[in-house]
CSV table of C-alpha atoms in Angstrom, one decimal:
chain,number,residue,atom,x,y,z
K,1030,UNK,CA,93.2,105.2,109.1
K,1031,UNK,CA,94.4,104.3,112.7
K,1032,UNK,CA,94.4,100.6,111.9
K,1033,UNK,CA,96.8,101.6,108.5
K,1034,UNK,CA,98.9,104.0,110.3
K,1035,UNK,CA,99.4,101.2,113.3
K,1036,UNK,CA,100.1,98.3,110.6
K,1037,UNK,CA,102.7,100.6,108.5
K,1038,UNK,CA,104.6,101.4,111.5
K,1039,UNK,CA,104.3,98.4,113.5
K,1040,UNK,CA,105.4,95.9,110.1
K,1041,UNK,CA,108.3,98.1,109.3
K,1042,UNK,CA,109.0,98.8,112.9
K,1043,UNK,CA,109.9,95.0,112.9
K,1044,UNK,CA,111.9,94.8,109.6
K,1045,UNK,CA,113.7,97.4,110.2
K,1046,UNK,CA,115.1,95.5,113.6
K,1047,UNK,CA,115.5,92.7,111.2
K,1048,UNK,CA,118.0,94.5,109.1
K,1049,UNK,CA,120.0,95.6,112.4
K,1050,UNK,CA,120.7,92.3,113.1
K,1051,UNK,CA,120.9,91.2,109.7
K,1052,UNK,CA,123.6,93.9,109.2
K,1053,UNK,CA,125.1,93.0,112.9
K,1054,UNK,CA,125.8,89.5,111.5
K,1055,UNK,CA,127.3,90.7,108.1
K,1056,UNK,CA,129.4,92.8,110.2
K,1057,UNK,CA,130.5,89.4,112.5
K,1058,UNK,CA,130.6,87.9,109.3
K,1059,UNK,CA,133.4,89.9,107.8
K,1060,UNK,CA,135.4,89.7,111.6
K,1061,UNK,CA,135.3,86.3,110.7
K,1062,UNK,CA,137.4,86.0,107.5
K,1063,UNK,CA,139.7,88.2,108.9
K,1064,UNK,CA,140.1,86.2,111.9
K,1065,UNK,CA,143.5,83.8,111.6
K,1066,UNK,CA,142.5,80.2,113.2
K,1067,UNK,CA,144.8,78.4,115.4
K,1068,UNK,CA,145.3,74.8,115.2
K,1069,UNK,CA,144.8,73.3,118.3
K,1070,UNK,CA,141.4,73.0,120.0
K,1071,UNK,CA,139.8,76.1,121.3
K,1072,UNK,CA,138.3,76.3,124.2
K,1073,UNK,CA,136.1,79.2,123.3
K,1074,UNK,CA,132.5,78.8,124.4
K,1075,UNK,CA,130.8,77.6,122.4
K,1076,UNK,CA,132.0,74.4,121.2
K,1077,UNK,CA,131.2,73.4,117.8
K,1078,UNK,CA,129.2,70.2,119.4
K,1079,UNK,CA,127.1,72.5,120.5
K,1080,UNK,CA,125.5,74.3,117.5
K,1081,UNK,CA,122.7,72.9,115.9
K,1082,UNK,CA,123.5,72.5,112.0
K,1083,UNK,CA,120.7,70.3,110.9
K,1084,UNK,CA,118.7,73.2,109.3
K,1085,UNK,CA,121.5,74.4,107.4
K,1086,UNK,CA,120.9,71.6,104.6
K,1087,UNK,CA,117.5,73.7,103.8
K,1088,UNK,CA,116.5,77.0,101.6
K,1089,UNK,CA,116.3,79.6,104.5
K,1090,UNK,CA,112.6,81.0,104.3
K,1091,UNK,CA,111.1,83.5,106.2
K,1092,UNK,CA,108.1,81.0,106.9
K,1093,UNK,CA,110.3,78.3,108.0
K,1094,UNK,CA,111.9,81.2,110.2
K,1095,UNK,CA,108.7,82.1,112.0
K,1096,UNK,CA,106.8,78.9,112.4
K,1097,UNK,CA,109.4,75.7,111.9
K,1098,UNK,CA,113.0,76.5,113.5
K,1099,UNK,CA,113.0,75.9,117.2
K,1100,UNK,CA,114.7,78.6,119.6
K,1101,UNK,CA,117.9,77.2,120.0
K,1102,UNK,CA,119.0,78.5,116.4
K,1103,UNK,CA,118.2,82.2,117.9
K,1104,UNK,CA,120.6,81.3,120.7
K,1105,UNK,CA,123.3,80.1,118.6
K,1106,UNK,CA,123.6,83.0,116.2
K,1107,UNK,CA,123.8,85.5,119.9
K,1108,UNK,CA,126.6,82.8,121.4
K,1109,UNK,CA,128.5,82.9,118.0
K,1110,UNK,CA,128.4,87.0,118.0
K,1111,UNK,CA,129.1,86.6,122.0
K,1112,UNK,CA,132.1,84.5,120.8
K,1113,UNK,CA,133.5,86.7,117.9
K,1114,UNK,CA,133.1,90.2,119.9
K,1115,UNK,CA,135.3,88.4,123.4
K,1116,UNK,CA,138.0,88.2,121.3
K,1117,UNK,CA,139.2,85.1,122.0
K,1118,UNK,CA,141.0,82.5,119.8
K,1119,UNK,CA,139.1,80.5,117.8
K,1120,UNK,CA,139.7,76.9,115.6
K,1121,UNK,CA,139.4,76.1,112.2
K,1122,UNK,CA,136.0,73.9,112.6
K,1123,UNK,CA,134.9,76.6,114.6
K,1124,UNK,CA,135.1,79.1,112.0
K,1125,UNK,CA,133.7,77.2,109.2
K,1126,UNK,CA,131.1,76.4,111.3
K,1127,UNK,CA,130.2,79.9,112.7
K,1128,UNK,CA,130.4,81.3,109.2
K,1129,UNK,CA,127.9,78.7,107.9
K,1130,UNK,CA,125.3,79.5,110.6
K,1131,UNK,CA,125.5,83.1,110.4
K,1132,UNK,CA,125.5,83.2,106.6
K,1133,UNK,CA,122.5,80.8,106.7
K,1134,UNK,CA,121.0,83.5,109.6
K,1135,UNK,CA,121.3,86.0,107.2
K,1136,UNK,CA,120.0,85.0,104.1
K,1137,UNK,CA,116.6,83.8,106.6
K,1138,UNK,CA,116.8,87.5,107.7
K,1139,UNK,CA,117.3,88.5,103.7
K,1140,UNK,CA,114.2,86.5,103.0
K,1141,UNK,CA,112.3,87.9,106.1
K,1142,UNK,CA,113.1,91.8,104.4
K,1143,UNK,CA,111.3,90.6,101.1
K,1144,UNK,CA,108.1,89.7,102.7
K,1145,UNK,CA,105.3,89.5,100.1
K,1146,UNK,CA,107.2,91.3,97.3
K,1147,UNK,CA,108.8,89.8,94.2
K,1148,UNK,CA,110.2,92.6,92.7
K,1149,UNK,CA,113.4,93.3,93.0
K,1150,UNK,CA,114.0,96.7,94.7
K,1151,UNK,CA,110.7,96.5,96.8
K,1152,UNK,CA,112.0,94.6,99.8
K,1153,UNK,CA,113.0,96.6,103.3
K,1154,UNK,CA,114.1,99.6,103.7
K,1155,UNK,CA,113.6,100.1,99.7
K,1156,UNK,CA,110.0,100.7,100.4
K,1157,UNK,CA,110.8,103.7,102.6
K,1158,UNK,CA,109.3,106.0,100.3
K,1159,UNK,CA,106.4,108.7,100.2
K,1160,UNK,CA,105.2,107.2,97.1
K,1161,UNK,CA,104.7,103.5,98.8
K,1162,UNK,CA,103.5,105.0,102.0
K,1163,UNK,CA,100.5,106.9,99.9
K,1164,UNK,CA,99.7,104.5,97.7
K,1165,UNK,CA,98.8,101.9,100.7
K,1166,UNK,CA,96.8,104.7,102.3
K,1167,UNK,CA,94.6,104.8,99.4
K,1168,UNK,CA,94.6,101.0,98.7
K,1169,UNK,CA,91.5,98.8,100.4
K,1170,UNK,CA,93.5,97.2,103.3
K,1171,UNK,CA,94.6,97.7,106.4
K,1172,UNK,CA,97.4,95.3,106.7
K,1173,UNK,CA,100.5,97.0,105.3
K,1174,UNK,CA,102.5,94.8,103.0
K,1175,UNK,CA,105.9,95.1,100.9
K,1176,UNK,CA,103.9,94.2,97.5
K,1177,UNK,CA,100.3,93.2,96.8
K,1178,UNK,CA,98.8,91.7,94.0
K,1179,UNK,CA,97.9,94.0,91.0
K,1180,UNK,CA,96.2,94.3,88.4
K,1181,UNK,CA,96.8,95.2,84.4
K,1182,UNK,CA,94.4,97.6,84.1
K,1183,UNK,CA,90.8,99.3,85.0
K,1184,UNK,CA,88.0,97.9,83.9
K,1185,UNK,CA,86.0,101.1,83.7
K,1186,UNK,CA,82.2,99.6,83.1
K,1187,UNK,CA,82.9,97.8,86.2
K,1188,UNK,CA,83.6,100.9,88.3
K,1189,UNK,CA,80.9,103.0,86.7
K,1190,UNK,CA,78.7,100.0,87.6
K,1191,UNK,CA,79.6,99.9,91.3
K,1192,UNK,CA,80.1,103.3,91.7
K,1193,UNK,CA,76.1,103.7,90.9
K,1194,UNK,CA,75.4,100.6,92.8
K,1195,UNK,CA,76.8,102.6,95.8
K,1196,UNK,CA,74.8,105.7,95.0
K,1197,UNK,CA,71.7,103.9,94.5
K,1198,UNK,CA,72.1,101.9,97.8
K,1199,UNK,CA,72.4,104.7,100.1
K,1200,UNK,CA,68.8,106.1,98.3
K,1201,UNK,CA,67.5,103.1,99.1
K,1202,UNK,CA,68.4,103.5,103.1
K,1203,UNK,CA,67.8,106.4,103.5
K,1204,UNK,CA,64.4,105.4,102.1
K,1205,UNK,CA,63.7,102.8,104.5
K,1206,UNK,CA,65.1,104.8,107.6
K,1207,UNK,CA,63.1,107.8,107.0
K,1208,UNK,CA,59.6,105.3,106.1
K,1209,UNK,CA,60.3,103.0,109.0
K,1210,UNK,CA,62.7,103.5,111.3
K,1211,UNK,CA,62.4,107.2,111.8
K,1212,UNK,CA,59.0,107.1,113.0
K,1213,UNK,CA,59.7,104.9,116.2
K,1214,UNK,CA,62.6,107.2,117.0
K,1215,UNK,CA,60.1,110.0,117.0
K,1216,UNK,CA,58.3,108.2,119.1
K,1217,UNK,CA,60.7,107.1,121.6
K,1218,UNK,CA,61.8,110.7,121.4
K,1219,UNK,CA,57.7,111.7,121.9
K,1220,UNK,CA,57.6,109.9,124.9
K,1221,UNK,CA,61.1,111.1,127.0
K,1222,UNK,CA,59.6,114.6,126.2
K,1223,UNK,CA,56.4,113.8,128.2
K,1224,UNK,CA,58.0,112.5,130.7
K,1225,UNK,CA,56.8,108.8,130.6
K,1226,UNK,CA,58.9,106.7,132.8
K,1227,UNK,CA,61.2,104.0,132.0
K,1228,UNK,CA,58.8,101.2,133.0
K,1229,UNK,CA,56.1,102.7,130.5
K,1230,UNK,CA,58.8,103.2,127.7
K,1231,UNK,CA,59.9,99.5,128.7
K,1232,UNK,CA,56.1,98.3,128.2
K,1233,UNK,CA,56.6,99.6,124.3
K,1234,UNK,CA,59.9,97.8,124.5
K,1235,UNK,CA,58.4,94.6,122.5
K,1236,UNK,CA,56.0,96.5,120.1
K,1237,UNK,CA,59.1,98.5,119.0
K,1238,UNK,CA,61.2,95.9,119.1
K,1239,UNK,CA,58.8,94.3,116.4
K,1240,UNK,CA,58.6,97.5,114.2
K,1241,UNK,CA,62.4,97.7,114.0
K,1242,UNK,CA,63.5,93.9,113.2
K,1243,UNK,CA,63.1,93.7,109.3
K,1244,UNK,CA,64.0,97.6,108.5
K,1245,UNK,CA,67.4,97.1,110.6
K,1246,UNK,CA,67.6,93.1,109.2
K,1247,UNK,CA,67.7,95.4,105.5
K,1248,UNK,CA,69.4,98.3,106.5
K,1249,UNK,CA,72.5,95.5,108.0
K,1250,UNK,CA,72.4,93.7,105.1
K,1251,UNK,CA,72.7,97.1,102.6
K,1252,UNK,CA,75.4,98.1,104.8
K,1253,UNK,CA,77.3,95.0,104.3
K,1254,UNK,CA,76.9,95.4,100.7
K,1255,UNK,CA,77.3,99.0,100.5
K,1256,UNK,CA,80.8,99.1,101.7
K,1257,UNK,CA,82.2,95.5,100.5
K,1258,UNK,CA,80.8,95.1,97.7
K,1259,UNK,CA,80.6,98.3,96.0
K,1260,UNK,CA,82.8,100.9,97.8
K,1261,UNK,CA,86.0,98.7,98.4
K,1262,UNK,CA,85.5,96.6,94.9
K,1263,UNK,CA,85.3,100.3,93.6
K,1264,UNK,CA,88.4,101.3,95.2
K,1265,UNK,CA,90.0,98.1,94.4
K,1266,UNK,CA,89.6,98.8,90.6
K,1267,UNK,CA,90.6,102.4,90.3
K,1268,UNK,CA,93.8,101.4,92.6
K,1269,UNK,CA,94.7,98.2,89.9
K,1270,UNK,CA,94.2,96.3,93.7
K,1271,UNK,CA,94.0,92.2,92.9
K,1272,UNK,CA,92.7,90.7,96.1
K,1273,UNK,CA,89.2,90.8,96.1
K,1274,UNK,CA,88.4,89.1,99.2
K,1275,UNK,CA,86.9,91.3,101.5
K,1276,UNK,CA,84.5,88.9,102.3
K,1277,UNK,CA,83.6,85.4,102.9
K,1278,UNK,CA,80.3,83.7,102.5
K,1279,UNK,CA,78.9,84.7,106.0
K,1280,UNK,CA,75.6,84.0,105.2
K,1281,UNK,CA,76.7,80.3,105.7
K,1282,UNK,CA,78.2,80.7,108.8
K,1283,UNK,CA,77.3,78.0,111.4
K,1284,UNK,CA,78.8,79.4,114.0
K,1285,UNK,CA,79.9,83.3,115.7
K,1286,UNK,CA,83.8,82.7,114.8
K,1287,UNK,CA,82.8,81.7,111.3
K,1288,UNK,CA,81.4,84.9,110.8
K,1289,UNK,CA,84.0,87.0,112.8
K,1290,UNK,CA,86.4,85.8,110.0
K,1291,UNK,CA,83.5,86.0,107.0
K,1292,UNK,CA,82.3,88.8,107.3
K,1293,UNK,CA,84.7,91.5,107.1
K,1294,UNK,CA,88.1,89.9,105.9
K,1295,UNK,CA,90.5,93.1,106.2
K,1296,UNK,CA,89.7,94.0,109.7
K,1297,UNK,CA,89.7,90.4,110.4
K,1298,UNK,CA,93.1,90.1,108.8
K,1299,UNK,CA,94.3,93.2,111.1
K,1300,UNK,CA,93.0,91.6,114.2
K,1301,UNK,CA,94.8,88.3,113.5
K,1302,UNK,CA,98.1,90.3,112.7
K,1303,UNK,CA,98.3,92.9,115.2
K,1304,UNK,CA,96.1,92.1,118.2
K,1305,UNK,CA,95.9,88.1,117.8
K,1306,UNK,CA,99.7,87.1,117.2
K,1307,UNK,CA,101.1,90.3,118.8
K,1308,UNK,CA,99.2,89.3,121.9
K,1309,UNK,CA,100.9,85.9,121.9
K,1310,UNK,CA,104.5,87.0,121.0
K,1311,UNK,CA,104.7,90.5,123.5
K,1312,UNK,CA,102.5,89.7,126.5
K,1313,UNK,CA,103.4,85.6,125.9
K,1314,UNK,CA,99.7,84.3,126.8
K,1315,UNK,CA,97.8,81.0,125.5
K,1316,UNK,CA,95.3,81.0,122.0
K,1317,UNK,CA,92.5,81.2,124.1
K,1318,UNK,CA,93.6,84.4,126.2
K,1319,UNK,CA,94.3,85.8,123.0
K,1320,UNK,CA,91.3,85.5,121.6
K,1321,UNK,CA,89.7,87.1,124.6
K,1322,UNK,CA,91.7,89.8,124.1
K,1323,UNK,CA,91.0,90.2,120.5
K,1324,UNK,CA,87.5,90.2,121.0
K,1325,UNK,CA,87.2,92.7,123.8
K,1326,UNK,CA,89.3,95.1,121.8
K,1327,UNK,CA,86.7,94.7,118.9
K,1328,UNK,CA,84.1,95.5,121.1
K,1329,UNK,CA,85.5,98.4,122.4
K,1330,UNK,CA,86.2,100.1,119.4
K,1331,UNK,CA,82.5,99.1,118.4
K,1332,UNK,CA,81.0,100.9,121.6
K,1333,UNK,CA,83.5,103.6,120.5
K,1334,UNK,CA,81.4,104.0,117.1
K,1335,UNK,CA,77.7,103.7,119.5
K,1336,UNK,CA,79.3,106.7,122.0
K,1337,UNK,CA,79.9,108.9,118.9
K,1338,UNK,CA,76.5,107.7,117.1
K,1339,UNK,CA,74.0,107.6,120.4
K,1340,UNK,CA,76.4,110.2,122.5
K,1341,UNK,CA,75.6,107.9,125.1
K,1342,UNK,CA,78.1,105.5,126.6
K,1343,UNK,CA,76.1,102.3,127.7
K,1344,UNK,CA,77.9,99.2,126.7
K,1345,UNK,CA,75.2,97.2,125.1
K,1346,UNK,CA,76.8,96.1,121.9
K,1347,UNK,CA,80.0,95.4,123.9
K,1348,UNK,CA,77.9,92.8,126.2
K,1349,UNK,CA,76.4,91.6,123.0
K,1350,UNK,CA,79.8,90.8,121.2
K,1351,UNK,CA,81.1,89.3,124.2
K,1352,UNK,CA,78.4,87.0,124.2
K,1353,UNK,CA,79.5,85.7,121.0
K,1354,UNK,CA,82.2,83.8,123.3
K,1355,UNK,CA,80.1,81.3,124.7
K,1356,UNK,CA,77.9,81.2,121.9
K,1357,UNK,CA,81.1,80.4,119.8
K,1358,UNK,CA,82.0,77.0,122.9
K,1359,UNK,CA,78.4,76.2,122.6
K,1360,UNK,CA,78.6,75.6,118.8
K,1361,UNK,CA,81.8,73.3,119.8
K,1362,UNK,CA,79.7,71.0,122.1
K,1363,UNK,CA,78.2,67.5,121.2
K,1364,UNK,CA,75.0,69.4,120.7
K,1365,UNK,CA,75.7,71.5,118.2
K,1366,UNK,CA,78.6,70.0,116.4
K,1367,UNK,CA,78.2,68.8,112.9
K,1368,UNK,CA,74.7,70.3,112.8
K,1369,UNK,CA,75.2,73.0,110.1
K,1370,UNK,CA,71.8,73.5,109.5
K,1371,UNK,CA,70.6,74.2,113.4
K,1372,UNK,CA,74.1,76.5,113.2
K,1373,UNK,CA,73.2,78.4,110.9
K,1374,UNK,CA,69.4,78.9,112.4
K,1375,UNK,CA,70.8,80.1,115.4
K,1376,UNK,CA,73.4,82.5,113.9
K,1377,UNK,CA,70.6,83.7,111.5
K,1378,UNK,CA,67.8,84.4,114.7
K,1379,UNK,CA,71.0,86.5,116.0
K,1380,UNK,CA,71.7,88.6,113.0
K,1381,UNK,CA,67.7,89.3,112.9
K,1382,UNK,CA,66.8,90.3,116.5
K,1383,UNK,CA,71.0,91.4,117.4
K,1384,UNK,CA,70.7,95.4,115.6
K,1385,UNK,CA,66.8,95.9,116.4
K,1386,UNK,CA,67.5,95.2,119.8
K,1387,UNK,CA,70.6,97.4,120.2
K,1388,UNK,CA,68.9,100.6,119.0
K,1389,UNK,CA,65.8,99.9,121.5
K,1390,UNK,CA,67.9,99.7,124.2
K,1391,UNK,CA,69.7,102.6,123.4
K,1392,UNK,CA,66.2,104.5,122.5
K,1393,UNK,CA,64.7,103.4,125.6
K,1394,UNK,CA,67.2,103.9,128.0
């Protein structure tokens, strides 16, 4: 709910600057066509030599806006508003040629305030509505978008079928924590009660560790199932929600990045949005920097969930994701590259001993 509350505000926090300067320009638009030229040359900064007009022989799109048109056209549009608000006489070429950038400005800006939808009526500040705001909260995403794809209609055997695929898994957990995983917590729990000290509890380290690989290897993989497979496909129907990939195929990852954007496609889709780019844009540092920070804010939130499970605050699965840094350059080198198979070993061995050996540190310690 944080992660849809932050994406709702942050998205429309920055159309609804868009439409200020969209409606700043229509404003300078209209001061424009009521402005009488004079004949002679102006000298009014800027000259008309120095605007850039090559883009304005293409269809303004927002993803040309973001990615293709270099800074300059930013700077022109402010000189051109700088230029109409002095007050100072301008020339016929340089109101033609004002007017054409700005109009071209705004309909980039127009296109930017439709975003995803295609619906007339949808686009920004349209979607300012209690009905829009609540039906993303109950939607399976936590990127906020004007318009998503839907669908025609529920398919109700599909939902009855996933809502007792959901049911059913968590029997079957519950089954295998309370056969094999529960007894080893007794025991950890057996042993801090007599008073054995940490180097004995360490000695059962391995023998744990052994009991607690494939009950955690099923109880991860049931997870993963249980909530993208049957919970948000569940919500997904009974919400007419189109976009069904919540997952990628992480079981063929061949490396740790591969599988930080497999394996859990929303939250991976949030990350890229609004801790990825923003990092980039507001605090203006490199890809790699980025992705730093990315990371350590995952594994922060992660150790977040381990403080409220555990009630212990130890940092083990934050030094275990952080790992996945130079586990993700190692799969870059000569050694590793192009050798899917040996990839995907080594990502598998870190799935299978990575959760076993995260609760036995935290039952031990």
């Amino acid at each position: 709910m944080l992660m849809k509350q932050h994406s709702y505000a942050f998205y429309n926090g920055y159309l609804s600057s868009l439409y200020k300067q969209r409606e700043l320009l229509l404003a300078r638009i209209k001061e424009l066509e009521r402005i009488s030229p004079i004949s002679s040359p102006s000298a009014t900064e800027p000259p008309v030599s120095d605007i850039h007009t090559a883009h304005l022989a293409k269809v303004p799109s927002a993803r040309e806006r973001r990615q293709s048109l270099p800074a300059e056209n930013i700077l022109d549009a402010e000189k051109i508003v700088a230029a109409i608000d002095s007050g100072e006489p301008l020339d016929q070429e340089q109101v033609r040629v004002f007017e054409e950038v700005l109009k071209w400005e705004v309909d980039a800006l127009s296109d930017e305030l439709r975003g995803k939808s295609t619906e007339p009526g949808r686009e920004y500040p349209n979607n300012l509505t209690l009905r829009n705001h609540y039906e993303y909260i109950v939607l399976p995403t936590v990127v906020y978008e004007l318009q998503y794809p839907r669908s025609g209609s529920i398919n109700w055997y599909y939902a009855a079928e996933k809502a007792a695929a959901c049911f059913g898994i968590i029997f079957v957990m519950i089954m295998i924590s309370q056969a094999f995983i529960y007894p080893v917590v007794m025991d950890t729990v057996r042993m801090k009660e007599e008073g054995v000290p940490l180097a004995g509890r360490f000695r059962q380290f391995p023998w744990m560790l052994l009991d607690l690989i494939f009950p955690f290897m099923m109880e991860y993989l049931l997870t993963w199932y249980l909530i993208w497979e049957t919970i948000l496909n569940f919500l997904a129907e009974l919400t007419y929600f189109a976009d069904r990939g919540f997952y990628g195929a992480w079981w063929n990852c061949v490396s740790w990045d591969q599988f930080a954007r497999d394996w859990n496609r929303p939250v991976h889709n949030f990350l890229l949005r609004h801790v990825y780019h923003s990092s980039i844009s507001a605090m203006k540092v490199d890809k790699h920097t980025a992705t730093l920070i990315t990371f350590f804010l995952s594994a922060c939130v992660h150790e977040l969930i381990m403080w409220c499970i555990f009630k212990k605050l130890r940092g083990y699965l934050l030094f275990l994701q952080m790992c996945q840094l130079p586990l993700v350059r190692l799969s870059r080198t000569k050694w590793l590259r192009n050798r899917a198979t040996l990839g995907n070993v080594i990502f598998w061995l870190g799935i299978f001993t990575g959760p076993s050996i995260l609760c036995s540190l935290y039952l031990i310690l």
